[in-house]
Short mmCIF file of C-alpha atoms and ligand atoms in Angstrom, two decimals:
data_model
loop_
_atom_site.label_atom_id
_atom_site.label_comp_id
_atom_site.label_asym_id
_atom_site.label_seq_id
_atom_site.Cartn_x
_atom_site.Cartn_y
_atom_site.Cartn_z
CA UNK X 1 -4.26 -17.47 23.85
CA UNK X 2 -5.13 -15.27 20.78
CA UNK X 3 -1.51 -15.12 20.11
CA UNK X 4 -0.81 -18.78 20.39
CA UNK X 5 -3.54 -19.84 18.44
CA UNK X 6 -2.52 -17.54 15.45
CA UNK X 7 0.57 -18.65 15.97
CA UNK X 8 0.41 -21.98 15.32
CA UNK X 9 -2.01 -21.56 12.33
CA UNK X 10 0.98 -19.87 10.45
CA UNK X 11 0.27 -16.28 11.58
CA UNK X 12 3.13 -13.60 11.70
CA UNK X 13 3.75 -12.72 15.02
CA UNK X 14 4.79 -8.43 15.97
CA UNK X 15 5.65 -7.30 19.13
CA UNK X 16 3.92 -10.62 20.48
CA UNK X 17 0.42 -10.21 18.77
CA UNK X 18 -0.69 -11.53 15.48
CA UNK X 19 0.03 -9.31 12.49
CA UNK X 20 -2.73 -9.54 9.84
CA UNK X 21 -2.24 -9.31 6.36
CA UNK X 22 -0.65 -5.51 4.87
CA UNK X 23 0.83 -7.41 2.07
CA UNK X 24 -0.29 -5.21 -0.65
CA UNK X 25 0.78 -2.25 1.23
CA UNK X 26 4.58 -3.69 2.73
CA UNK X 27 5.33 -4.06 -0.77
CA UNK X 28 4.17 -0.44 -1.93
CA UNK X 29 5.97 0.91 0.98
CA UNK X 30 9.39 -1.46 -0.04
CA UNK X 31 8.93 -0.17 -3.87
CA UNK X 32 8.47 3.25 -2.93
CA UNK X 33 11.29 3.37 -1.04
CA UNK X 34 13.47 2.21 -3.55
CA UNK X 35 13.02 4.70 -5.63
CA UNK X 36 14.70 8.53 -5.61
CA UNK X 37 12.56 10.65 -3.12
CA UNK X 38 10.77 13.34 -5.18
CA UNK X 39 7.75 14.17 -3.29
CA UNK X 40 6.12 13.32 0.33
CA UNK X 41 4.08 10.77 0.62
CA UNK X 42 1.16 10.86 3.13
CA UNK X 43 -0.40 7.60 4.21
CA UNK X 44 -4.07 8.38 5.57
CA UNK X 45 -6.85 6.46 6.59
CA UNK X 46 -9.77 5.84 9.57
CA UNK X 47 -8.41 5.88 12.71
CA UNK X 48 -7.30 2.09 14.16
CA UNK X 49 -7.22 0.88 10.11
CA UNK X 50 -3.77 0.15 11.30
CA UNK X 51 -1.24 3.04 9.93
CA UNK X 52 1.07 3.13 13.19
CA UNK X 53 1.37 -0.63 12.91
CA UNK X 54 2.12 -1.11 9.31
CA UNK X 55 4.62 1.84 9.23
CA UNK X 56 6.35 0.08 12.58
CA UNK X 57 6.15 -3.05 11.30
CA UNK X 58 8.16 -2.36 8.05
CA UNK X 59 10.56 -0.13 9.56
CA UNK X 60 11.49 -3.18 11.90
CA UNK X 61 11.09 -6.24 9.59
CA UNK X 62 12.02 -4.98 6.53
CA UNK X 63 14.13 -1.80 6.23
CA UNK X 64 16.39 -1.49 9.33
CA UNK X 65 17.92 -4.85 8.12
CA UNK X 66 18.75 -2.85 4.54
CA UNK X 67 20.98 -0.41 5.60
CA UNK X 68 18.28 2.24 5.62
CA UNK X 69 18.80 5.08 8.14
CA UNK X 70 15.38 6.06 9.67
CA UNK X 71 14.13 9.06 11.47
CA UNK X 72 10.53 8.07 13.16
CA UNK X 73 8.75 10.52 15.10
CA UNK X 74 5.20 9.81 16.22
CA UNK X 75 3.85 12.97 18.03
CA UNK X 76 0.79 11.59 19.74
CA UNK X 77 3.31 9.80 22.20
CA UNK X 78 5.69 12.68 22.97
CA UNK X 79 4.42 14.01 26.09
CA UNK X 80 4.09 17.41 25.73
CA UNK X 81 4.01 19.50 22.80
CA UNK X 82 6.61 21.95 22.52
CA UNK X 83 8.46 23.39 20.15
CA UNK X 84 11.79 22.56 22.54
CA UNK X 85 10.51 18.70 22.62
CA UNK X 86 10.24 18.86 18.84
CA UNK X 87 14.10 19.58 18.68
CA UNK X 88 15.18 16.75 20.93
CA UNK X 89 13.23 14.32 19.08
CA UNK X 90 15.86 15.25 16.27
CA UNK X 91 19.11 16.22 18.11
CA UNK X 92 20.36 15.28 21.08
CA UNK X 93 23.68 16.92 22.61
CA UNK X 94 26.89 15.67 22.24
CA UNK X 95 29.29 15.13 25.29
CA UNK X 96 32.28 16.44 24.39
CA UNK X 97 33.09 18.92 21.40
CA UNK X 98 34.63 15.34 19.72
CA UNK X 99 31.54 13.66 19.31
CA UNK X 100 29.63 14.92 17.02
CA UNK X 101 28.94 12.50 14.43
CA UNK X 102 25.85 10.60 14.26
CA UNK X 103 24.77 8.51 16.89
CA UNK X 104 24.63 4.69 16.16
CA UNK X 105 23.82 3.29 18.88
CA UNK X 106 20.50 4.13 18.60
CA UNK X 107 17.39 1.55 16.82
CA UNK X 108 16.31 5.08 15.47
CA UNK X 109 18.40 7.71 14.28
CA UNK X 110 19.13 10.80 16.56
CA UNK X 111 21.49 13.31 15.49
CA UNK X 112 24.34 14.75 17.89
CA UNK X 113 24.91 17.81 18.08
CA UNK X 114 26.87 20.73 20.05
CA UNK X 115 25.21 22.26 23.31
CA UNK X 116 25.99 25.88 21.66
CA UNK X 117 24.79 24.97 18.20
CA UNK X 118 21.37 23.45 20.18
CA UNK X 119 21.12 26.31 22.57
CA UNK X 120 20.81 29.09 19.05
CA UNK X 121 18.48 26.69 17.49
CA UNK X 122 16.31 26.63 20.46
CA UNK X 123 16.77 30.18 20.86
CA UNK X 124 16.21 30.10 17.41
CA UNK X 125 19.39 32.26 16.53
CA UNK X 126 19.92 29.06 13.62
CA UNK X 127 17.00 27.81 11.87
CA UNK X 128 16.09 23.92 13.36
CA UNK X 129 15.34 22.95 9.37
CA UNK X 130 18.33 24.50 8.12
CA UNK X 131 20.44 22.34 10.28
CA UNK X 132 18.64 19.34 9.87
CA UNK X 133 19.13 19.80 5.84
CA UNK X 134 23.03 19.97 6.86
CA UNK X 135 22.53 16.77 9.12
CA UNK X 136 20.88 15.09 6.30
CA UNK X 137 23.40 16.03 3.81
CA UNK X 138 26.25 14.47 5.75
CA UNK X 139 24.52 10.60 5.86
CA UNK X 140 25.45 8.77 3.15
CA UNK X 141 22.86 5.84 3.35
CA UNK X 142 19.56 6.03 2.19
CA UNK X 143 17.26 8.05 4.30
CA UNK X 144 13.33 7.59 5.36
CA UNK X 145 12.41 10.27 7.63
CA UNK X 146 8.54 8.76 9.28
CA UNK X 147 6.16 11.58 11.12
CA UNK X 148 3.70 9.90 13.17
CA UNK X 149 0.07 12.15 14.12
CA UNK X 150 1.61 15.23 12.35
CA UNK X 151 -1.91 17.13 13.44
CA UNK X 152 -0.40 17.54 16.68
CA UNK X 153 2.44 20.14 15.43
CA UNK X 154 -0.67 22.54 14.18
CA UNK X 155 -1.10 23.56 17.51
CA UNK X 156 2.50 24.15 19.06
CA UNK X 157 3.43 27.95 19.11
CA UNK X 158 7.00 29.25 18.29
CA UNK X 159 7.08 32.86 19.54
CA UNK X 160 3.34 33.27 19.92
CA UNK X 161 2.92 32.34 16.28
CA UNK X 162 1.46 28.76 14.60
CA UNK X 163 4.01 28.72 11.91
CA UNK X 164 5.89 25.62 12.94
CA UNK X 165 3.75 23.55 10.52
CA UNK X 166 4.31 25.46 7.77
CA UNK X 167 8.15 25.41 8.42
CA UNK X 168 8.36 21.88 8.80
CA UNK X 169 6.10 21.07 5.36
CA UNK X 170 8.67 23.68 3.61
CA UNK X 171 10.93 21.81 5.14
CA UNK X 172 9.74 18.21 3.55
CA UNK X 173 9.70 19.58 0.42
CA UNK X 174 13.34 20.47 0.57
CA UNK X 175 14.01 16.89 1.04
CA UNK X 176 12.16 15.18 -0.95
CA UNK X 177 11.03 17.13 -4.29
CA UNK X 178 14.44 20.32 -4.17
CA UNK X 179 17.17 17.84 -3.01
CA UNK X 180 15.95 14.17 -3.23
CA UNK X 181 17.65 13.53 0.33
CA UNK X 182 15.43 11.78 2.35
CA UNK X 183 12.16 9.97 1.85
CA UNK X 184 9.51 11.66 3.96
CA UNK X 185 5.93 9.77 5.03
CA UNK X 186 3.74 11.72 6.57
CA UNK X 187 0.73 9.75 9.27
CA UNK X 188 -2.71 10.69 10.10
CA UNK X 189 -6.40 9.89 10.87
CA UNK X 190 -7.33 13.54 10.70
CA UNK X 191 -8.44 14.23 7.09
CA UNK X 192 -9.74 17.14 8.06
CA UNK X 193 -6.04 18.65 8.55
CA UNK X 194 -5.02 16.76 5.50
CA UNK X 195 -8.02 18.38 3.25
CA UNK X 196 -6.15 21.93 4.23
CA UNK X 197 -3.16 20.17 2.98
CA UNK X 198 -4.44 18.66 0.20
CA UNK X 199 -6.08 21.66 -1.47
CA UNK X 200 -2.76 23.60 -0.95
CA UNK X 201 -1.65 23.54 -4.71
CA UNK X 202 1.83 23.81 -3.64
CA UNK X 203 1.85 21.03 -1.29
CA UNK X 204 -0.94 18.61 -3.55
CA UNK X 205 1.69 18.94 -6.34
CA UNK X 206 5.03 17.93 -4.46
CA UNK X 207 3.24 14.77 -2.33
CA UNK X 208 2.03 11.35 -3.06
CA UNK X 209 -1.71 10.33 -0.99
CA UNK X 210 -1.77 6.52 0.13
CA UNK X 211 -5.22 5.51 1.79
CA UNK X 212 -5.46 2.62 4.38
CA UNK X 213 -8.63 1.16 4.89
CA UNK X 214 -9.79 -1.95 6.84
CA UNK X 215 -8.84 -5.12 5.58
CA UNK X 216 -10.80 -7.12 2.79
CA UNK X 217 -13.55 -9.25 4.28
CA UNK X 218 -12.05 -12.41 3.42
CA UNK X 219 -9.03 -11.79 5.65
CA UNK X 220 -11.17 -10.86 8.64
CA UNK X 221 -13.15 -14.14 7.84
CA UNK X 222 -10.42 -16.52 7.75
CA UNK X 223 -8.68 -15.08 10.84
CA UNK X 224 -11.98 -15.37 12.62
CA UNK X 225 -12.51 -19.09 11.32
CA UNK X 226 -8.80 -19.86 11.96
CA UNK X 227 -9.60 -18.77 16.23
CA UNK X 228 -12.23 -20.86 16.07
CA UNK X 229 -15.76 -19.24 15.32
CA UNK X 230 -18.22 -20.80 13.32
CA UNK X 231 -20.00 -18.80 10.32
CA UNK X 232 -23.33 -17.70 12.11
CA UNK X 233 -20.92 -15.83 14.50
CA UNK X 234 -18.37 -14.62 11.85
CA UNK X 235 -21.58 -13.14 10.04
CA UNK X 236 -22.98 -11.40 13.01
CA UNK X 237 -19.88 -9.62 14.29
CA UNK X 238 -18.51 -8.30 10.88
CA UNK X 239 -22.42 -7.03 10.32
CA UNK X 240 -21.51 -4.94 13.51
CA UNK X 241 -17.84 -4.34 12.73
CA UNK X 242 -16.94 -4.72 9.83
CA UNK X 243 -13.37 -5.13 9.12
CA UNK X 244 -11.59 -3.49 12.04
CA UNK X 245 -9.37 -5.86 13.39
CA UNK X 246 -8.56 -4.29 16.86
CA UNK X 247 -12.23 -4.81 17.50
CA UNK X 248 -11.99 -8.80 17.36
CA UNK X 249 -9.23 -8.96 19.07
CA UNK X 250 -11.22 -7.04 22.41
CA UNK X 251 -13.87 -8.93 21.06
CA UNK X 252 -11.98 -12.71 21.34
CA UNK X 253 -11.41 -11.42 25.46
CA UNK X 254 -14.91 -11.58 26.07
CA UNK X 255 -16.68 -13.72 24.09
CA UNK X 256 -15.14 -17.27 23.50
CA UNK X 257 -15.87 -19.61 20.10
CA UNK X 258 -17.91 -21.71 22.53
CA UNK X 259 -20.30 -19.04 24.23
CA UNK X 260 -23.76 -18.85 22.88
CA UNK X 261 -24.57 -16.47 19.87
CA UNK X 262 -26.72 -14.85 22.41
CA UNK X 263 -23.74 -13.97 24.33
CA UNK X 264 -22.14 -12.25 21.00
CA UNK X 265 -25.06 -10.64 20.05
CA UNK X 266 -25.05 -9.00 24.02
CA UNK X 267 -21.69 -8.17 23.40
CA UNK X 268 -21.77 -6.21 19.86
CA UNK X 269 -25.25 -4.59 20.93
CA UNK X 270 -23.27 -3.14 24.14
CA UNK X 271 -20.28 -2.02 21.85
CA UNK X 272 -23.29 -0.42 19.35
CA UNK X 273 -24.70 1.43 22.28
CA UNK X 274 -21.41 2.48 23.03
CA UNK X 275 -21.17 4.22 19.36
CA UNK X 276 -24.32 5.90 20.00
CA UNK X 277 -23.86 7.32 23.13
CA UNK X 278 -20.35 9.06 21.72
CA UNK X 279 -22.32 10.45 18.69
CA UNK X 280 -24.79 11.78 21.68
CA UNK X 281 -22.40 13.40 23.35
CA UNK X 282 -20.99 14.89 20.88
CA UNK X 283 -24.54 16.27 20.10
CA UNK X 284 -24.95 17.36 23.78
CA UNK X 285 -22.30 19.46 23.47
CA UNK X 286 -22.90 21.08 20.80
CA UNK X 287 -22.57 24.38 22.09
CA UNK X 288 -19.03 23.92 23.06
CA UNK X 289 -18.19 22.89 19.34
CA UNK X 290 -20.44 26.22 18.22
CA UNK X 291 -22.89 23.61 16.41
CA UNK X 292 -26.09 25.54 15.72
CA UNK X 293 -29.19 24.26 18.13
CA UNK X 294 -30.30 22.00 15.33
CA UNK X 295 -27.67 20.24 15.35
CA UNK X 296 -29.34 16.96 15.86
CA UNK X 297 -31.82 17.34 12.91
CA UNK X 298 -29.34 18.45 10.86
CA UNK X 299 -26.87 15.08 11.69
CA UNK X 300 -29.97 12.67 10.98
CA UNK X 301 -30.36 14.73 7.73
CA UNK X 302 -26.63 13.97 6.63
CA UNK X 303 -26.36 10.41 8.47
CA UNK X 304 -29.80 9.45 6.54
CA UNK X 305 -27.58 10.73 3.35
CA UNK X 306 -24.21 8.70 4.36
CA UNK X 307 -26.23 5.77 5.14
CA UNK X 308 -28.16 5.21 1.92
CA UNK X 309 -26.96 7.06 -1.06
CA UNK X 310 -23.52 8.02 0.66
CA UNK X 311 -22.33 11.64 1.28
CA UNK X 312 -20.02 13.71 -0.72
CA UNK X 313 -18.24 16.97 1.11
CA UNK X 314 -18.73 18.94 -2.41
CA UNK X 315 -22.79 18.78 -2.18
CA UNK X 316 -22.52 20.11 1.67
CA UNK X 317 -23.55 23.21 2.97
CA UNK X 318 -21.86 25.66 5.04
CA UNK X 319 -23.56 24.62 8.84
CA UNK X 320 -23.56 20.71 7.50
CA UNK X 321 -19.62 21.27 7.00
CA UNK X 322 -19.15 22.67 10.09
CA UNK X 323 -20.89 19.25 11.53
CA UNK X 324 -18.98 17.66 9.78
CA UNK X 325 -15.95 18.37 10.54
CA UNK X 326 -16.56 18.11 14.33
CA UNK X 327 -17.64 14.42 13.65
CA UNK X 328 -14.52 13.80 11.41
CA UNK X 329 -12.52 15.44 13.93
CA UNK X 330 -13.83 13.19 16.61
CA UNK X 331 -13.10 9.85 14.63
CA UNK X 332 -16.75 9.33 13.79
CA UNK X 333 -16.80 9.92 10.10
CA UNK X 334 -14.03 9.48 8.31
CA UNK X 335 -13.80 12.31 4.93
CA UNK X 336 -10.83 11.32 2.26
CA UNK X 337 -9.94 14.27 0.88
CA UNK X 338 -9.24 12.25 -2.97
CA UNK X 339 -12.69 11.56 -3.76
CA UNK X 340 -14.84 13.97 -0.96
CA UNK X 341 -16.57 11.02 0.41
CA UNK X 342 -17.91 10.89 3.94
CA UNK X 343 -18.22 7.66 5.69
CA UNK X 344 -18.67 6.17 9.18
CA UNK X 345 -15.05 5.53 10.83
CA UNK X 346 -15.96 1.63 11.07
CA UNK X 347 -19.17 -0.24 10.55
CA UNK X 348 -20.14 -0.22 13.99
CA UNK X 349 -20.86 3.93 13.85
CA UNK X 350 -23.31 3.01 10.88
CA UNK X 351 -24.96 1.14 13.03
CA UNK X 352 -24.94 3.43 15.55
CA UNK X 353 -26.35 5.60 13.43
CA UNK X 354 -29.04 3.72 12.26
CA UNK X 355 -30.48 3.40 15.75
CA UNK X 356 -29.91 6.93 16.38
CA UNK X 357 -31.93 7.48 13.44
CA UNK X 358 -34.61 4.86 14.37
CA UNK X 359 -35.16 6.05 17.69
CA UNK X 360 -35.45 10.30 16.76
N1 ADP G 401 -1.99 -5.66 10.50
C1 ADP G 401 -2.42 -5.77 11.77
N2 ADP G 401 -2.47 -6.96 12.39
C2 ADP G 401 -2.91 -7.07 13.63
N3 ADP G 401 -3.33 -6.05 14.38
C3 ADP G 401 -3.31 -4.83 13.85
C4 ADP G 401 -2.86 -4.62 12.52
N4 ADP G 401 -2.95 -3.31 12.25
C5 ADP G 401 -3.45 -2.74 13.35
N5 ADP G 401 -3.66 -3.64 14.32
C6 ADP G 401 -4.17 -3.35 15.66
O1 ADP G 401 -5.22 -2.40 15.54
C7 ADP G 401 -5.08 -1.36 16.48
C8 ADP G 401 -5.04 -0.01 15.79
O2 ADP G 401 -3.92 0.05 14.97
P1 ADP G 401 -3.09 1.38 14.71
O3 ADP G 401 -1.89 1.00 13.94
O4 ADP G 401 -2.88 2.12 15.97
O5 ADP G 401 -4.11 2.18 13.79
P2 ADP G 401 -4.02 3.67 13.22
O6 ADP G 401 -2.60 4.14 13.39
O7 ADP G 401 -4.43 3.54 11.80
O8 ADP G 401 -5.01 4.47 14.00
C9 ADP G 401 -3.83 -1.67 17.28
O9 ADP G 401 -4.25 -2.20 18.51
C10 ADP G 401 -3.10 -2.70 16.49
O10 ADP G 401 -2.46 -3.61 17.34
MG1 MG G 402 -1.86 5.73 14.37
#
């Protein structure tokens, strides 16, 4: 239904759902791309503004057409991970001692590889990066190499030690900024981990920082007008949501053009208590995420500040960081590491707030 209505009004259609809007950004990411790689370029942004989508939706509609050759790795879906996984989502092993050159059959690029050369790089006898620069040197079309939830490599362990991260940043570097082989875009809703990367000097210097946010009101509007709402319900679900544009979608499932505002207004109040009760549980708990016992004055201290004169990391204090960060980490507030700003992840977590507030 959503589909075919969007459909017909003129909407682009991906992977059978509508695909709103992105213009701005498709043609950054195009530009960008047609230029030499000289540095990484991280695209950040609240979680669900729609990174994963955008990125997949301009590999498949606009650069696998162009004779790009594209690496694209998203880490929250591999299963488990492991430092062995992380290999095979570059290499896979050739047959027969013959067939080592790249593998085209694949939509995504995979490269082949020799089950002795594979067996020292998982025993680690030859350095993973240092082949992959050697891999990379032998493709002669342009290359985009896409990491999807990079947060997740922080925490796999190579011989007891964390240092896989570090390796594989090193290892951007060398493609982009020391031999301008490969671009490199780097995913994430986790500012927090990008903060540690950002204030790396190193790192800050040799990368590019591209923030998506929700889309512009008016787009949100007209999609919501073009399904069939009228303007007393348009107003009353972006005051709850905002801009997200998942959230209409789950939102069109339930509650039809037709229903009664009352319905709506049952609806969004349900999906505000649900915002509340995940702020309270993180609260609960704060003993498992070593918040201090005050934890809950302290959050209505800094919500109070985020929701009327706004909330910048620089002016926080040592205990208010560490809350924080738990609430960033949990996709709550969202902290962008350019200007230090703390916000709610969507509108609906203001709210949330505000009742939280309200009712303390
Ligand atoms: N441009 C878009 N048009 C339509 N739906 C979108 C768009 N961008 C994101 N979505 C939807 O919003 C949800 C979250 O998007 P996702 O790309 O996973 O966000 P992120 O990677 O930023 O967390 C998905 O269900 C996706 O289908
Ligand atoms: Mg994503």
């Amino acid at each position: 239904m959503l589909t075919e209505t969007l459909k017909k009004k003129g909407y682009k259609i991906f992977r059978n759902y509508p695909f709103i809007d992105r213009e701005e950004e498709i043609n950054f990411l195009k530009e960008y791309f047609k230029e030499t790689p000289q540095r990484i370029l991280f695209i950040y942004g609240p979680k669900s503004t729609g990174k994963t989508t955008l990125i997949e939706y301009v590999i498949e509609k606009e650069l696998k057409e162009k004779g790009y050759w594209i690496n694209y790795l998203n880490l929250r879906r591999t299963l488990l991970a492991t430092y062995e996984n992380f290999i095979y989502s570059f290499f896979e092993e050739a047959k027969d001692e013959t067939e080592t050159e790249l593998n085209r059959t694949y939509d995504l690029k995979i490269f082949k590889l020799e089950a002795k050369t594979l067996k020292k790089i998982k025993e680690r006898r030859i350095n993973l990066f240092a082949e992959l620069i050697r891999q990379f040197e032998k493709i002669k079309e342009k290359k985009i190499f896409i990491i999807d939830e990079i947060q997740v490599l922080e925490d796999i362990y190579v011989n007891g030690e964390k240092e896989l991260l570090k390796e594989f940043l090193n290892f951007c570097v060398t493609l982009t900024k020391e031999t301008h082989l490969a671009h490199v875009v780097i995913l994430t809703s986790n500012t927090i981990f990008l903060n540690r990367i950002y204030n790396d000097s190193k790192l800050k210097e040799t990368s590019d920082f591209k923030l998506i946010e929700h889309p512009e009101k008016e787009i949100i509007v007209k999609m919501l007008k073009d399904l069939g709402y009228n303007n007393t319900q348009i107003e009353l679900a972006i005051d709850y949501y905002g801009t997200i544009i998942s959230r209409f979608f789950k939102m069109y499932q339930h509650v039809k053009p037709q229903d009664s505002i009352e319905k709506l207004k049952e609806y969004l109040d349900k999906e505000k208590l649900d915002a509340k009760m995940q702020i309270i549980e993180i609260l609960k708990r704060y003993k498992k995420y070593n918040l201090d016992k005050d934890a809950y004055e302290l959050f209505i201290k800094t919500a109070k500040k985020i929701i009327n004169t706004g909330l910048n990391f620089k002016d926080l204090n040592e205990k208010e960081i560490d809350l924080m960060d738990v609430f960033c980490e949990k996709e709550i507030l969202f902290f962008d590491p350019q200007t230090g700003i703390i916000t709610p992840n969507s509108r609906i977590y203001l709210k949330a707030m505000e009742d939280f507030i309200k009712e303390r």
